[in-house]
C-alpha positions as semicolon CSV with decimal commas, in nm:
position;residue;x (nm);y (nm);z (nm)
1;X;0,000;0,000;0,000
2;X;0,290;0,235;0,073
3;X;0,429;0,202;-0,280
4;X;0,090;0,261;-0,439
5;X;0,034;0,567;-0,223
6;X;0,388;0,687;-0,302
7;X;0,328;0,648;-0,675
8;X;-0,004;0,829;-0,658
9;X;0,154;1,115;-0,465
10;X;0,437;1,138;-0,721
11;X;0,183;1,133;-1,005
12;X;-0,011;1,410;-0,833
13;X;0,307;1,616;-0,789
14;X;0,397;1,572;-1,157
15;X;0,045;1,669;-1,267
16;X;0,039;1,978;-1,043
17;X;0,382;2,093;-1,163
18;X;0,271;2,055;-1,526
19;X;-0,051;2,248;-1,460
20;X;0,128;2,526;-1,270
21;X;0,384;2,559;-1,549
22;X;0,109;2,573;-1,810
23;X;-0,087;2,837;-1,617
24;X;0,231;3,033;-1,555
25;X;0,333;3,031;-1,921
26;X;-0,017;3,116;-2,040
27;X;-0,093;3,390;-1,790
28;X;0,246;3,558;-1,775
29;X;0,343;3,498;-2,140
30;X;0,684;3,369;-2,043
31;X;0,830;3,418;-2,392
32;X;1,193;3,480;-2,300
33;X;1,294;3,497;-2,667
34;X;1,048;3,778;-2,743
35;X;1,055;4,143;-2,637
36;X;1,280;4,170;-2,327
37;X;1,087;4,477;-2,206
38;X;0,757;4,291;-2,213
39;X;0,915;3,990;-2,048
40;X;1,052;4,211;-1,767
41;X;0,710;4,374;-1,723
42;X;0,539;4,036;-1,695
43;X;0,796;3,922;-1,439
44;X;0,718;4,240;-1,244
45;X;0,346;4,148;-1,252
46;X;0,429;3,796;-1,141
47;X;0,630;3,924;-0,845
48;X;0,339;4,154;-0,751
49;X;0,102;3,858;-0,772
50;X;0,321;3,643;-0,547
51;X;0,337;3,919;-0,285
52;X;-0,037;3,982;-0,320
53;X;-0,105;3,610;-0,278
54;X;0,104;3,596;0,041
55;X;-0,083;3,890;0,194
56;X;-0,427;3,765;0,087
57;X;-0,357;3,410;0,207
58;X;-0,251;3,530;0,553
59;X;-0,547;3,767;0,580
60;X;-0,804;3,513;0,462
61;X;-0,672;3,235;0,687
62;X;-0,667;3,461;0,993
63;X;-1,009;3,608;0,920
64;X;-1,155;3,258;0,887
65;X;-1,015;3,158;1,227
66;X;-1,143;3,482;1,379
67;X;-1,492;3,429;1,233
68;X;-1,512;3,079;1,376
69;X;-1,394;3,191;1,717
70;X;-1,639;3,480;1,728
71;X;-1,924;3,245;1,638
72;X;-1,821;2,993;1,904
73;X;-1,793;3,259;2,171
74;X;-2,119;3,436;2,088
75;X;-2,322;3,116;2,038
76;X;-2,157;2,943;2,334
77;X;-2,073;2,629;2,138
78;X;-1,763;2,423;2,070
79;X;-1,577;2,475;1,741
80;X;-1,648;2,115;1,638
81;X;-2,021;2,181;1,611
82;X;-2,042;2,552;1,528
83;X;-2,099;2,485;1,156
84;X;-2,382;2,244;1,235
85;X;-2,576;2,490;1,451
86;X;-2,891;2,593;1,259
87;X;-3,066;2,818;1,509
88;X;-3,207;3,157;1,418
89;X;-2,925;3,318;1,618
90;X;-2,661;3,119;1,428
91;X;-2,807;3,219;1,092
92;X;-2,818;3,584;1,197
93;X;-2,459;3,569;1,320
94;X;-2,343;3,405;0,997
95;X;-2,506;3,691;0,806
96;X;-2,325;3,945;1,024
97;X;-1,983;3,777;1,002
98;X;-1,975;3,579;0,678
99;X;-2,224;3,733;0,435
100;X;-2,106;3,950;0,146
101;X;-2,237;4,245;0,347
102;X;-2,056;4,140;0,666
103;X;-1,935;4,385;0,926
104;X;-1,582;4,376;0,784
105;X;-1,248;4,280;0,930
106;X;-1,188;4,600;1,127
107;X;-1,518;4,567;1,314
108;X;-1,455;4,198;1,374
109;X;-1,130;4,296;1,545
110;X;-1,313;4,545;1,767
111;X;-1,575;4,280;1,848
112;X;-1,302;4,031;1,940
113;X;-1,146;4,285;2,177
114;X;-1,488;4,366;2,328
115;X;-1,548;3,994;2,388
116;X;-1,198;3,969;2,542
117;X;-1,080;3,708;2,297
118;X;-0,810;3,931;2,150
119;X;-0,560;4,173;2,298
120;X;-0,520;4,530;2,177
121;X;-0,165;4,445;2,070
122;X;-0,281;4,159;1,846
123;X;-0,561;4,376;1,709
124;X;-0,307;4,640;1,605
125;X;-0,087;4,383;1,428
126;X;-0,392;4,250;1,246
127;X;-0,488;4,604;1,146
128;X;-0,148;4,627;0,975
129;X;-0,230;4,307;0,787
130;X;-0,572;4,444;0,694
131;X;-0,419;4,765;0,557
132;X;-0,182;4,562;0,340
133;X;-0,469;4,341;0,226
134;X;-0,675;4,642;0,126
135;X;-0,389;4,787;-0,076
136;X;-0,333;4,450;-0,247
137;X;-0,704;4,420;-0,321
138;X;-0,746;4,769;-0,465
139;X;-0,422;4,828;-0,658
140;X;-0,314;4,637;-0,963
141;X;0,045;4,763;-0,957
142;X;0,197;4,716;-0,614
143;X;0,552;4,833;-0,660
144;X;0,473;5,198;-0,702
145;X;0,570;5,496;-0,489
146;X;0,304;5,698;-0,312
147;X;0,304;6,043;-0,470
148;X;0,014;6,216;-0,295
149;X;0,109;6,523;-0,098
150;X;0,478;6,480;-0,180
151;X;0,700;6,752;-0,312
152;X;0,888;6,667;-0,633
153;X;1,223;6,607;-0,459
154;X;1,081;6,449;-0,145
155;X;1,135;6,069;-0,119
156;X;0,826;5,874;-0,206
157;X;0,751;5,570;0,011
158;X;0,638;5,244;-0,149
159;X;0,270;5,151;-0,157
160;X;0,323;4,830;0,041
161;X;0,506;4,914;0,360
162;X;0,543;4,662;0,636
163;X;0,684;4,814;0,953
164;X;0,808;5,111;0,750
165;X;0,991;4,897;0,493
166;X;0,914;4,799;0,133
167;X;0,731;4,464;0,128
168;X;0,883;4,397;-0,217
169;X;1,221;4,345;-0,050
170;X;1,281;3,974;0,004
171;X;1,404;4,015;0,365
172;X;1,096;4,225;0,446
173;X;0,862;3,971;0,285
174;X;1,031;3,699;0,490
175;X;0,980;3,909;0,807
176;X;0,613;3,955;0,714
177;X;0,564;3,580;0,667
178;X;0,763;3,508;0,984
179;X;0,519;3,723;1,181
180;X;0,184;3,631;1,031
181;X;0,243;3,261;0,963
182;X;0,312;3,182;1,330
183;X;0,037;3,424;1,437
184;X;-0,211;3,225;1,226
185;X;-0,085;2,899;1,380
186;X;-0,110;3,044;1,731
187;X;-0,465;3,168;1,668
188;X;-0,559;2,830;1,524
189;X;-0,436;2,651;1,836
190;X;-0,589;2,908;2,075
191;X;-0,925;2,935;1,906
192;X;-0,987;2,599;1,746
193;X;-0,728;2,364;1,890
């Protein structure tokens, strides 16, 4: 059974690598032999998309954990059954937290603090994540300087700043992931573990 499972996993890995390569080549037009300027521009888009994906993944994962914990706390049920609860209160709470017209991440953070399931310090760190998520969700080009209210010779900060540094820098991106990855894991254990 181990060999069969090993072969199926290897086949799955091969298939996924082929599909990812095909998507990558199709979407980013990875024609290295063509126009070098266009190739560089598409690589720039790809880097933006990777950074955007990292921010959105962290935000979505953390928001999902937060939603579940808020529902458990408010409904007074265990996380193992919260999705099965079909009461009028549960439906109303799902509409407030999960519907397309939900209260939004910022208000969920305030609610978590009010219910004493989140510290002010954690709320502030998650507000930083939310700000980055909003910028990633509303700007196509991410590696651009902010020009508003800047004099011509004044340095222009980057759009995506994490702790005052450019998130496009690899060390800064690693710092971002080193903060929010473990924070997600800690919240998962605290809230749903």
